Amino acid sequence: MSVSCQNDAPRSVGGSFVMTAWILLLLLFPVPVQSAAPLKVGEVSIISGDIFSPQEIAESQGVLGFIQRAMNNLSIDTRQYVLRKELLFHEGDDFDPALLAETERNLRELGFLNHVSVAAVDTTDGLVDVEVRTTESWTLQSSFAFSRGGNGDTRWSVSLSEKNFLGHGLTLGAGTGADENANFWNFWFRKRRLTAQHLLVGVDYSDRNDGHYRNVFVSRPFYAQTDPWTAQASAWDAQSNSRYYLSHARVTGTDPGQQESLYAKIPTRRKGVQVLFQKRVTAPEAPRIWRVGAGLRITEQDVQVQNQPLYVLSDDRLIDLDPLLGPGQPLARDQGTTVYPFLWIRSLGRDWAKARFVLQYGPTEDIPLNWSFNLFVGPNGPQVGSTTGSGGATWLTEVGVSRWWAVGGGFGTMGASGVWQSGSQENRFHTVGLSAGWVRQRGNENHPWITRVFAEYAQGGNLAPNQALLLGLERGLRTLDFDGRAGDRLARWSIEQGKAIPGEVLGMFRLGAAVFYSGGNAWWGDEDRNLGDARHEVGCGLRLGPTRSGSAQTSRFDMSWALDGSSGPVFTASTRGLF
């Protein structure tokens, strides 16, 4: 045995040497491996359907069938070139399923298409054929919006708008109405993908009996997450009677424990311009997208307090507001011109979920499942040419963070926002807000039980009267006025149990019913009240969501009662807010 081992040893060493040499040669001069050629996008076909399918019309009788046929005949189909401009891929490109999913989301966001599907349908010879299926929606909208606050004040508007004018993806609209301050009429215009640079342009104009509003902008948005850059320029000019909210504990008040908001209507002129640019700084395929850019915002504000000696407050008292424009007063802080050059940072993820009955009432929704982050920061004091404030350098920071995620059989959401201005005591202010919510559907996916839970808390310091946090019909409590309570602290919450009713009303609306409980309070930190003085209410109502219209906003028609017996029943109709 020992002789055998001695005889085999040289062969073993030689074999190891040869193997080692081969490994070194392979490491130094690797043999190229033939990889499969990437799949390419083949034929891209677009199939558009009418608002109502032939089967739906065949199954409808009488007046309903007549209405459906008339809507199909009157509606102008979206032009093929409009849809093809929205595609993030073209024939011959490398096939990327993520671009198909993003294109589908973008088409839904246009607001004039229903039942959008972008899917691969066939693969031959390395080519993947893609089919884009859409259903037209009724885009000519003659709408009447109405909201009635707890004190009987109303807001209303009547408008006629077309979101897909002659099938060219052009938005035109005009209307008239009244808000809490004035009557108005307005006009608006939007056009996407204009010129070879795919610009988005828009115009807004409103004539009011207390002033006007004019806005114009042109931008090149991030149409796709992989787009390399965005740019925007805008200008605006507004004049109206603005509500400036005051503490009951200060010289303008009479009772520090008073609950209702105290305000004065003051003529205010605001105008400004803004330009910004942002560039993607991560690789196109990176799991998280980071974008960095900069901008410049120049604004001018004139609070016209000195045009009359006395102002009528919301409690019918007459008062001289000139002292509020004195040195160090928050009302005077934004008087003049503000120059704000800023750094802009944005980050977002790539994970999405498709769901229904989350924020809307029936249509397919796209829910982002990653953290989203947005930051603006820069100097805005005399060091860059501003005339606002009480002197001394100031910096302004605006930040927002939000996320949705799948949890507990539904979707949860969380968000945070903040605005800080640093500097001297007179110039310093801040606002911080936190919100959270959860929506769950149970039962049949077409007519589920829907549970909604939302809560919000916000707090500010040294806020100007036009920065007050407001609680009311538009932020949480239906038995209050639109801005029934105000302050630099706010808390509100809501629990709602709803049920979507099977089928569609007239084939055009999804209907549901709900019961709810809500509570909350808003107050100034120096007033003699706190969260313990929260208002509580219960109610029931109907939920109405259009399924064949270019607008997917959910309308809420509610009857509410304040649990302390001070108000109710109060009828409210609204399409604003989450709860």
Coordinates of C-alpha atoms in Angstrom, one line a residue:
M1 CA 0.0 0.0 0.0
S2 CA 2.8 2.3 0.8
V3 CA 4.4 1.6 -2.6
S4 CA 1.1 2.3 -4.4
C5 CA 0.8 5.7 -2.6
Q6 CA 4.3 6.7 -3.6
N7 CA 3.7 5.7 -7.2
D8 CA 0.4 7.8 -7.4
A9 CA 1.7 10.9 -5.8
P10 CA 3.5 12.5 -8.8
R11 CA 0.4 12.0 -11.0
S12 CA -1.8 13.7 -8.3
V13 CA 0.5 16.7 -8.1
G14 CA 0.6 17.0 -11.9
G15 CA -3.1 16.8 -12.2
S16 CA -3.6 19.5 -9.6
F17 CA -1.1 21.7 -11.4
V18 CA -2.9 21.3 -14.7
M19 CA -6.3 22.0 -13.2
T20 CA -5.0 25.1 -11.4
A21 CA -3.5 26.4 -14.6
W22 CA -6.8 26.0 -16.4
I23 CA -8.6 27.9 -13.7
L24 CA -6.2 30.7 -13.9
L25 CA -6.5 30.9 -17.7
L26 CA -10.3 30.9 -17.4
L27 CA -10.2 33.7 -14.8
L28 CA -7.8 35.8 -17.0
F29 CA -9.4 35.1 -20.3
P30 CA -13.0 34.1 -19.6
V31 CA -14.9 32.4 -22.4
P32 CA -17.8 34.6 -23.5
V33 CA -21.1 33.0 -22.7
Q34 CA -23.8 33.4 -25.3
S35 CA -26.8 35.0 -23.6
A36 CA -30.3 35.0 -24.9
A37 CA -31.2 38.1 -27.0
P38 CA -33.6 40.4 -25.0
L39 CA -37.2 40.3 -26.0
K40 CA -38.4 43.2 -28.2
V41 CA -41.7 44.9 -28.4
G42 CA -43.6 43.7 -31.4
E43 CA -46.9 45.0 -32.8
V44 CA -48.7 47.4 -30.5
S45 CA -52.4 47.5 -31.1
I46 CA -54.9 49.9 -29.5
I47 CA -58.5 48.7 -29.1
S48 CA -61.0 51.3 -27.9
G49 CA -64.5 50.5 -26.9
D50 CA -67.6 52.7 -26.6
I51 CA -68.9 54.0 -23.3
F52 CA -71.5 51.2 -23.3
S53 CA -70.7 47.9 -25.0
P54 CA -73.0 46.3 -27.6
Q55 CA -74.0 43.7 -25.0
E56 CA -74.9 46.3 -22.4
I57 CA -77.1 48.1 -25.0
A58 CA -78.8 44.9 -26.1
E59 CA -79.7 44.1 -22.5
S60 CA -81.1 47.6 -21.8
Q61 CA -84.7 48.4 -22.7
G62 CA -86.8 51.5 -23.1
V63 CA -85.4 54.9 -21.9
L64 CA -82.2 53.4 -20.5
G65 CA -81.3 51.8 -23.8
F66 CA -82.1 55.1 -25.6
I67 CA -79.8 57.0 -23.2
Q68 CA -76.9 54.6 -23.6
R69 CA -77.1 54.6 -27.4
A70 CA -77.3 58.4 -27.4
M71 CA -74.3 58.7 -25.2
N72 CA -72.3 56.4 -27.5
N73 CA -73.3 58.3 -30.6
L74 CA -72.6 61.7 -29.1
S75 CA -69.2 60.8 -27.6
I76 CA -66.2 61.3 -29.8
D77 CA -63.6 58.6 -29.5
T78 CA -60.1 59.5 -28.4
R79 CA -57.8 59.9 -31.4
Q80 CA -55.3 57.2 -31.8
Y81 CA -52.4 59.6 -31.8
V82 CA -53.4 60.9 -28.4
L83 CA -53.2 57.4 -26.9
R84 CA -50.0 56.5 -28.8
K85 CA -48.3 59.6 -27.3
E86 CA -49.0 58.3 -23.9
L87 CA -47.3 54.9 -24.5
L88 CA -43.9 54.6 -22.7
F89 CA -42.7 52.0 -25.2
H90 CA -42.6 51.6 -29.0
E91 CA -42.3 48.8 -31.5
G92 CA -38.7 47.5 -31.5
D93 CA -37.9 48.7 -27.9
D94 CA -36.6 46.2 -25.3
F95 CA -39.7 44.6 -23.7
D96 CA -40.1 45.8 -20.1
P97 CA -43.3 44.7 -18.2
A98 CA -42.8 47.6 -15.8
L99 CA -43.4 50.1 -18.6
L100 CA -46.6 48.4 -19.6
A101 CA -47.9 48.7 -16.0
E102 CA -46.8 52.4 -15.8
T103 CA -48.5 53.1 -19.1
E104 CA -51.7 51.6 -17.8
R105 CA -51.6 53.9 -14.7
N106 CA -50.9 56.9 -16.8
L107 CA -53.8 56.2 -19.1
R108 CA -56.1 55.9 -16.1
E109 CA -54.9 59.3 -14.8
L110 CA -56.0 61.1 -18.0
G111 CA -59.5 61.1 -16.7
F112 CA -61.3 60.3 -19.9
L113 CA -60.8 56.5 -20.2
N114 CA -62.3 53.6 -18.3
H115 CA -61.3 49.9 -17.9
V116 CA -57.7 50.4 -19.1
S117 CA -55.6 47.4 -19.8
V118 CA -52.0 47.2 -21.3
A119 CA -50.9 43.6 -21.6
A120 CA -48.6 41.3 -23.6
V121 CA -50.7 39.0 -25.8
D122 CA -48.3 37.0 -27.9
T123 CA -44.6 36.1 -28.2
T124 CA -43.0 34.9 -31.5
D125 CA -39.5 35.0 -32.8
G126 CA -38.3 37.2 -29.8
L127 CA -41.1 39.8 -30.4
V128 CA -43.8 40.5 -27.8
D129 CA -47.0 41.9 -29.2
V130 CA -48.8 44.3 -26.8
E131 CA -52.5 45.1 -26.7
V132 CA -53.8 48.4 -25.3
R133 CA -57.5 48.2 -24.4
T134 CA -59.5 51.2 -23.3
T135 CA -63.2 52.1 -22.8
E136 CA -64.3 55.7 -23.5
S137 CA -66.0 57.7 -20.8
W138 CA -68.6 60.4 -20.9
T139 CA -66.3 63.5 -20.8
L140 CA -68.8 66.3 -21.4
Q141 CA -69.8 67.1 -17.9
S142 CA -72.6 69.4 -16.9
S143 CA -72.3 69.5 -13.2
F144 CA -73.9 71.1 -10.2
A145 CA -71.8 71.1 -7.0
F146 CA -73.4 72.0 -3.7
S147 CA -72.2 72.2 -0.1
R148 CA -74.2 73.3 2.9
G149 CA -72.5 74.1 6.2
G150 CA -73.7 73.6 9.7
N151 CA -74.8 77.2 10.0
G152 CA -76.8 77.2 6.8
D153 CA -74.1 78.9 4.6
T154 CA -73.9 77.4 1.2
R155 CA -71.3 77.0 -1.6
W156 CA -72.5 76.1 -5.1
S157 CA -71.2 76.0 -8.6
V158 CA -72.5 75.1 -12.0
S159 CA -70.0 74.2 -14.8
L160 CA -69.8 72.7 -18.2
S161 CA -66.5 71.1 -19.0
E162 CA -65.1 68.8 -21.7
K163 CA -62.0 66.7 -20.7
N164 CA -61.4 65.3 -24.2
F165 CA -62.5 68.0 -26.7
L166 CA -63.1 66.4 -30.1
G167 CA -61.0 63.4 -29.0
H168 CA -57.8 65.4 -28.8
G169 CA -57.2 65.1 -25.1
L170 CA -57.9 68.8 -24.6
T171 CA -59.7 70.1 -21.5
L172 CA -62.0 73.1 -21.7
G173 CA -64.3 74.3 -19.0
A174 CA -66.4 77.2 -17.7
G175 CA -68.7 77.8 -14.8
T176 CA -70.3 80.1 -12.3
G177 CA -71.1 79.8 -8.6
A178 CA -70.5 81.3 -5.1
D179 CA -68.2 80.5 -2.2
E180 CA -68.3 81.8 1.4
N181 CA -66.9 85.2 0.2
A182 CA -68.1 86.0 -3.3
N183 CA -69.9 85.1 -6.5
F184 CA -67.7 84.2 -9.4
W185 CA -67.4 82.8 -12.9
N186 CA -64.4 81.0 -14.2
F187 CA -62.7 79.4 -17.2
W188 CA -60.0 76.8 -17.5
F189 CA -57.9 75.1 -20.2
R190 CA -55.4 72.2 -20.3
K191 CA -53.4 70.5 -23.1
R192 CA -50.9 67.7 -22.7
R193 CA -48.1 66.7 -24.9
L194 CA -48.0 69.9 -26.9
T195 CA -45.2 70.2 -29.4
A196 CA -42.3 67.8 -29.9
Q197 CA -41.2 68.4 -26.3
H198 CA -44.5 67.1 -25.0
L199 CA -45.3 70.2 -23.0
L200 CA -48.3 70.6 -20.7
V201 CA -49.9 74.0 -20.8
G202 CA -52.7 75.4 -18.7
V203 CA -54.7 78.6 -18.1
D204 CA -57.1 79.4 -15.2
Y205 CA -59.2 82.6 -15.1
S206 CA -61.8 83.6 -12.6
D207 CA -63.7 86.9 -12.3
R208 CA -65.1 87.5 -8.8
N209 CA -67.2 90.3 -7.3
D210 CA -64.4 90.7 -4.8
G211 CA -61.5 90.4 -7.2
H212 CA -60.1 87.9 -9.7
Y213 CA -57.8 84.9 -10.2
R214 CA -55.4 84.4 -13.1
N215 CA -52.9 81.6 -13.6
V216 CA -50.9 80.4 -16.5
F217 CA -48.3 77.6 -16.6
V218 CA -46.2 75.5 -19.0
S219 CA -44.3 72.4 -17.9
R220 CA -42.6 69.3 -19.1
P221 CA -43.7 66.8 -16.5
F222 CA -42.2 63.4 -15.6
Y223 CA -44.5 61.4 -17.8
A224 CA -42.6 58.2 -16.9
Q225 CA -40.6 57.3 -13.7
T226 CA -37.5 56.8 -15.9
D227 CA -37.8 60.3 -17.6
P228 CA -34.5 62.2 -17.1
W229 CA -35.8 65.7 -16.2
T230 CA -38.7 68.0 -15.7
A231 CA -39.1 71.8 -15.9
Q232 CA -42.0 74.2 -15.2
A233 CA -42.7 77.9 -15.3
S234 CA -45.9 79.6 -13.9
A235 CA -47.3 83.0 -13.1
W236 CA -50.4 84.0 -11.1
D237 CA -52.3 87.1 -10.0
A238 CA -55.1 86.9 -7.4
Q239 CA -57.2 89.4 -5.6
S240 CA -60.1 88.6 -3.2
N241 CA -61.5 89.0 0.3
S242 CA -59.5 86.5 2.3
R243 CA -60.4 85.3 5.8
Y244 CA -57.8 86.1 8.4
Y245 CA -58.4 84.1 11.6
L246 CA -57.8 85.6 15.0
S247 CA -57.4 84.2 18.5
H248 CA -60.2 84.9 21.0
A249 CA -57.6 85.4 23.7
R250 CA -55.9 88.4 22.1
V251 CA -56.9 92.0 21.7
T252 CA -59.4 91.1 18.9
G253 CA -61.3 88.6 21.1
T254 CA -63.7 88.9 24.0
D255 CA -64.0 85.3 25.4
P256 CA -60.9 83.0 25.4
G257 CA -63.2 80.0 25.8
Q258 CA -65.3 80.7 22.7
Q259 CA -65.4 77.8 20.3
E260 CA -66.4 79.3 16.9
S261 CA -63.7 80.7 14.6
L262 CA -63.1 84.4 14.7
Y263 CA -62.0 86.1 11.5
A264 CA -62.1 89.3 9.4
K265 CA -62.5 89.5 5.7
I266 CA -59.6 91.6 4.3
P267 CA -59.0 92.5 0.7
T268 CA -55.7 90.8 -0.3
R269 CA -53.6 90.9 -3.5
R270 CA -51.2 88.0 -4.2
K271 CA -49.1 87.6 -7.3
G272 CA -46.0 85.7 -8.2
V273 CA -43.9 83.7 -10.6
Q274 CA -42.1 80.4 -10.3
V275 CA -39.6 78.5 -12.4
L276 CA -38.1 75.1 -11.4
F277 CA -36.1 72.3 -12.8
Q278 CA -35.4 68.7 -11.6
K279 CA -33.2 65.8 -12.8
R280 CA -33.3 62.1 -12.1
V281 CA -30.0 61.2 -10.4
T282 CA -30.5 57.4 -10.1
A283 CA -30.2 54.8 -12.7
P284 CA -33.5 54.1 -14.7
E285 CA -33.7 50.6 -13.3
A286 CA -33.0 51.6 -9.6
P287 CA -35.6 50.3 -7.2
R288 CA -35.9 53.8 -5.6
I289 CA -36.0 56.9 -7.7
W290 CA -34.2 60.1 -6.5
R291 CA -34.5 63.4 -8.3
V292 CA -32.7 66.6 -7.5
G293 CA -33.3 70.1 -8.8
A294 CA -33.7 73.8 -7.9
G295 CA -36.1 76.6 -8.5
L296 CA -37.0 80.2 -7.8
R297 CA -40.3 81.6 -6.5
I298 CA -41.0 85.3 -6.3
T299 CA -44.2 86.4 -4.6
E300 CA -45.8 89.7 -3.6
Q301 CA -48.5 90.1 -1.1
D302 CA -50.5 93.2 -0.1
V303 CA -52.9 92.9 2.8
Q304 CA -55.0 96.0 2.3
V305 CA -55.9 96.6 6.0
Q306 CA -55.3 100.4 5.8
N307 CA -57.9 101.0 3.1
Q308 CA -60.6 101.4 5.8
P309 CA -60.5 102.4 9.5
L310 CA -62.7 99.6 10.9
Y311 CA -63.4 96.0 9.9
V312 CA -66.4 93.9 10.8
L313 CA -65.4 90.6 12.5
S314 CA -67.3 87.4 12.1
D315 CA -69.1 88.1 15.5
D316 CA -70.3 91.4 14.1
R317 CA -68.0 93.6 16.2
L318 CA -66.2 96.5 14.6
I319 CA -62.4 96.7 15.2
D320 CA -59.3 98.5 14.0
L321 CA -56.9 96.0 12.6
D322 CA -54.0 98.4 12.0
P323 CA -52.2 97.2 15.1
L324 CA -51.9 93.8 13.6
L325 CA -49.6 95.3 10.9
G326 CA -47.2 96.7 13.4
P327 CA -43.5 95.5 13.7
G328 CA -43.2 91.9 14.8
Q329 CA -46.9 91.1 14.1
P330 CA -47.6 87.9 12.1
L331 CA -50.1 89.7 9.8
A332 CA -47.3 92.0 8.7
R333 CA -44.7 89.2 8.2
D334 CA -45.7 88.4 4.6
Q335 CA -46.3 92.0 3.5
G336 CA -44.1 92.9 0.5
T337 CA -42.0 90.8 -1.8
T338 CA -40.5 87.4 -1.0
V339 CA -37.7 85.9 -3.1
Y340 CA -37.2 82.2 -2.5
P341 CA -34.5 80.3 -4.4
F342 CA -34.7 76.7 -3.3
L343 CA -33.2 73.2 -3.5
W344 CA -35.8 70.6 -4.6
I345 CA -35.3 66.9 -3.7
R346 CA -37.9 64.2 -4.5
S347 CA -37.9 60.4 -4.0
L348 CA -40.4 57.7 -4.7
G349 CA -40.6 54.0 -5.1
R350 CA -41.8 51.7 -7.9
D351 CA -44.3 49.3 -6.1
W352 CA -48.0 49.8 -6.9
A353 CA -51.2 47.9 -6.2
K354 CA -54.5 48.0 -8.1
A355 CA -57.6 48.2 -5.9
R356 CA -61.1 49.5 -5.8
F357 CA -63.2 51.3 -3.1
V358 CA -60.2 52.9 -1.5
L359 CA -60.5 56.7 -2.1
Q360 CA -63.0 56.5 -5.0
Y361 CA -66.2 54.5 -5.3
G362 CA -65.9 51.8 -7.8
P363 CA -63.2 52.6 -10.5
T364 CA -59.8 50.9 -10.5
E365 CA -57.3 52.9 -8.4
D366 CA -53.5 52.8 -8.4
I367 CA -52.1 52.7 -4.8
P368 CA -48.4 53.6 -4.3
L369 CA -46.8 51.1 -1.9
N370 CA -43.5 52.9 -1.2
W371 CA -42.5 55.9 0.8
S372 CA -42.7 59.2 -1.1
F373 CA -40.6 62.2 -0.1
N374 CA -40.6 65.8 -1.3
L375 CA -38.4 68.6 0.1
F376 CA -38.0 72.3 -0.7
V377 CA -35.4 74.3 1.3
G378 CA -33.7 77.7 0.7
P379 CA -33.1 81.2 1.9
N380 CA -36.1 83.6 1.7
G381 CA -35.1 86.7 3.7
P382 CA -33.3 90.0 2.9
Q383 CA -30.1 88.1 2.1
V384 CA -31.7 87.2 -1.2
G385 CA -33.6 90.4 -1.8
S386 CA -36.9 89.9 0.1
T387 CA -38.6 92.9 1.7
T388 CA -40.9 90.8 3.9
G389 CA -40.4 90.1 7.6
S390 CA -38.7 92.1 10.3
G391 CA -35.2 92.0 9.1
G392 CA -32.5 89.4 9.5
A393 CA -31.7 86.3 7.5
T394 CA -34.5 83.6 7.2
W395 CA -34.6 80.1 5.7
L396 CA -37.8 78.3 4.6
T397 CA -38.2 74.5 4.6
E398 CA -41.2 72.6 3.2
V399 CA -41.3 68.8 3.4
G400 CA -43.8 66.1 2.9
V401 CA -43.7 62.3 3.4
S402 CA -46.4 59.7 2.6
R403 CA -47.0 56.0 2.1
W404 CA -49.7 53.4 1.5
W405 CA -49.2 49.7 2.4
A406 CA -51.3 46.6 2.4
V407 CA -52.3 45.7 6.0
G408 CA -55.2 44.0 7.8
G409 CA -57.0 42.9 4.7
G410 CA -57.0 46.4 3.3
F411 CA -54.8 49.4 2.8
G412 CA -53.2 51.7 5.4
T413 CA -51.8 55.1 4.8
M414 CA -49.6 57.5 6.7
G415 CA -48.4 61.0 6.0
A416 CA -46.4 63.8 7.5
S417 CA -45.8 67.4 6.4
G418 CA -44.1 70.4 7.8
V419 CA -43.3 74.0 7.0
W420 CA -40.5 75.8 9.0
Q421 CA -39.2 79.3 8.7
S422 CA -36.1 80.1 10.7
G423 CA -34.7 83.5 11.8
S424 CA -35.5 86.0 14.5
Q425 CA -38.4 85.5 16.9
E426 CA -40.6 87.8 14.8
N427 CA -39.9 85.9 11.6
R428 CA -40.0 82.4 12.9
F429 CA -43.0 80.1 12.4
H430 CA -43.8 76.4 11.8
T431 CA -46.6 74.0 11.1
V432 CA -46.3 70.2 11.5
G433 CA -49.0 67.7 10.5
L434 CA -49.5 63.9 10.9
S435 CA -52.2 61.8 9.3
A436 CA -53.1 58.1 9.2
G437 CA -55.8 56.0 7.8
W438 CA -57.0 52.5 7.0
V439 CA -59.6 51.3 4.4
R440 CA -60.8 47.7 4.3
Q441 CA -63.3 46.0 2.0
R442 CA -65.1 42.7 2.9
G443 CA -67.5 40.5 1.0
N444 CA -68.2 40.6 -2.7
E445 CA -65.5 42.6 -4.5
N446 CA -68.2 44.4 -6.7
H447 CA -70.4 45.5 -3.7
P448 CA -68.3 45.1 -0.5
W449 CA -68.7 46.3 3.0
I450 CA -66.2 49.3 3.3
T451 CA -64.6 50.3 6.6
R452 CA -62.8 53.6 6.7
V453 CA -60.8 55.0 9.7
F454 CA -58.9 58.3 9.4
A455 CA -57.2 60.6 11.9
E456 CA -55.1 63.8 11.7
Y457 CA -53.2 66.0 14.1
A458 CA -51.5 69.3 13.3
Q459 CA -49.8 72.0 15.3
G460 CA -48.2 75.3 14.5
G461 CA -46.4 78.2 16.1
N462 CA -46.4 82.0 15.5
L463 CA -48.8 81.5 12.6
A464 CA -50.1 84.4 10.6
P465 CA -53.9 84.8 10.5
N466 CA -54.1 83.4 7.0
Q467 CA -52.1 80.3 8.0
A468 CA -54.6 79.0 10.6
L469 CA -55.6 75.4 10.8
L470 CA -59.3 75.0 10.0
L471 CA -61.9 72.5 11.1
G472 CA -65.3 72.3 9.5
L473 CA -67.2 70.8 6.6
E474 CA -64.2 70.7 4.4
R475 CA -62.0 69.2 7.0
G476 CA -63.8 66.7 9.1
L477 CA -67.0 67.9 10.8
R478 CA -70.3 68.2 8.9
T479 CA -72.3 69.9 11.6
L480 CA -69.9 72.9 11.6
D481 CA -69.5 75.7 9.1
F482 CA -66.9 75.4 6.3
D483 CA -64.3 76.8 8.8
G484 CA -66.3 76.5 12.0
R485 CA -63.2 76.3 14.2
A486 CA -59.7 77.7 13.7
G487 CA -56.3 77.8 15.5
D488 CA -52.8 76.7 15.6
R489 CA -53.7 73.2 16.8
L490 CA -56.0 70.8 15.2
A491 CA -57.1 67.2 15.8
R492 CA -59.8 65.2 14.0
W493 CA -60.8 61.6 13.5
S494 CA -63.6 59.6 11.7
I495 CA -64.9 56.1 11.6
E496 CA -67.2 55.1 8.7
Q497 CA -69.0 51.8 7.8
G498 CA -70.3 51.7 4.3
K499 CA -71.9 49.2 1.9
A500 CA -71.7 49.4 -1.8
I501 CA -75.1 48.5 -3.4
P502 CA -75.0 45.8 -6.1
G503 CA -75.3 47.0 -9.7
E504 CA -75.1 50.4 -11.3
V505 CA -77.8 53.1 -11.2
L506 CA -78.9 53.7 -14.8
G507 CA -75.7 51.9 -15.8
M508 CA -73.7 55.0 -14.9
F509 CA -73.3 55.4 -11.1
R510 CA -72.2 53.2 -8.2
L511 CA -74.3 53.8 -5.2
G512 CA -73.7 53.1 -1.5
A513 CA -74.9 53.9 2.0
A514 CA -72.8 54.7 5.1
V515 CA -73.1 55.5 8.8
F516 CA -70.3 57.4 10.5
Y517 CA -68.9 59.0 13.7
S518 CA -66.6 62.0 13.6
G519 CA -64.9 64.2 16.1
G520 CA -62.3 66.9 16.5
N521 CA -61.3 70.4 17.6
A522 CA -59.2 73.3 16.5
W523 CA -58.0 76.0 18.8
W524 CA -55.3 78.6 19.4
G525 CA -52.7 77.7 22.1
D526 CA -53.4 80.8 24.1
E527 CA -57.1 80.3 24.3
D528 CA -58.9 78.7 27.2
R529 CA -59.8 75.4 25.5
N530 CA -58.1 72.2 24.4
L531 CA -58.8 68.8 22.9
G532 CA -61.2 68.1 25.7
D533 CA -63.6 70.5 24.1
A534 CA -63.8 68.4 21.0
R535 CA -67.0 68.3 19.0
H536 CA -68.6 64.9 18.3
E537 CA -71.2 64.0 15.7
V538 CA -72.9 60.9 14.1
G539 CA -74.7 60.6 10.8
C540 CA -75.7 58.6 7.8
G541 CA -75.7 59.2 4.1
L542 CA -75.4 58.1 0.5
R543 CA -72.2 57.7 -1.5
L544 CA -72.4 58.2 -5.3
G545 CA -69.5 57.4 -7.7
P546 CA -69.7 57.9 -11.5
T547 CA -68.5 54.8 -13.4
R548 CA -68.9 56.1 -17.0
S549 CA -67.7 59.6 -16.5
G550 CA -64.4 61.3 -16.9
S551 CA -64.7 62.4 -13.2
A552 CA -64.3 59.7 -10.6
Q553 CA -64.9 62.0 -7.6
T554 CA -67.2 60.5 -4.9
S555 CA -70.2 62.6 -3.9
R556 CA -71.3 62.4 -0.3
F557 CA -74.9 63.3 0.8
D558 CA -75.1 63.2 4.6
M559 CA -77.4 63.9 7.5
S560 CA -75.5 64.6 10.7
W561 CA -76.3 65.3 14.3
A562 CA -73.9 66.9 16.9
L563 CA -73.9 64.7 20.0
D564 CA -74.1 67.7 22.3
G565 CA -77.5 68.6 20.7
S566 CA -76.3 71.9 19.5
S567 CA -76.8 71.2 15.8
G568 CA -78.8 68.7 13.8
P569 CA -80.0 67.4 11.7
V570 CA -77.8 69.1 9.2
F571 CA -77.8 68.1 5.5
T572 CA -74.4 68.4 3.7
A573 CA -73.5 67.6 0.2
S574 CA -69.8 67.5 -0.7
T575 CA -67.2 66.1 -3.0
R576 CA -64.1 67.4 -1.1
G577 CA -61.7 65.8 1.4
L578 CA -61.0 62.2 2.5
F579 CA -63.3 62.3 5.5

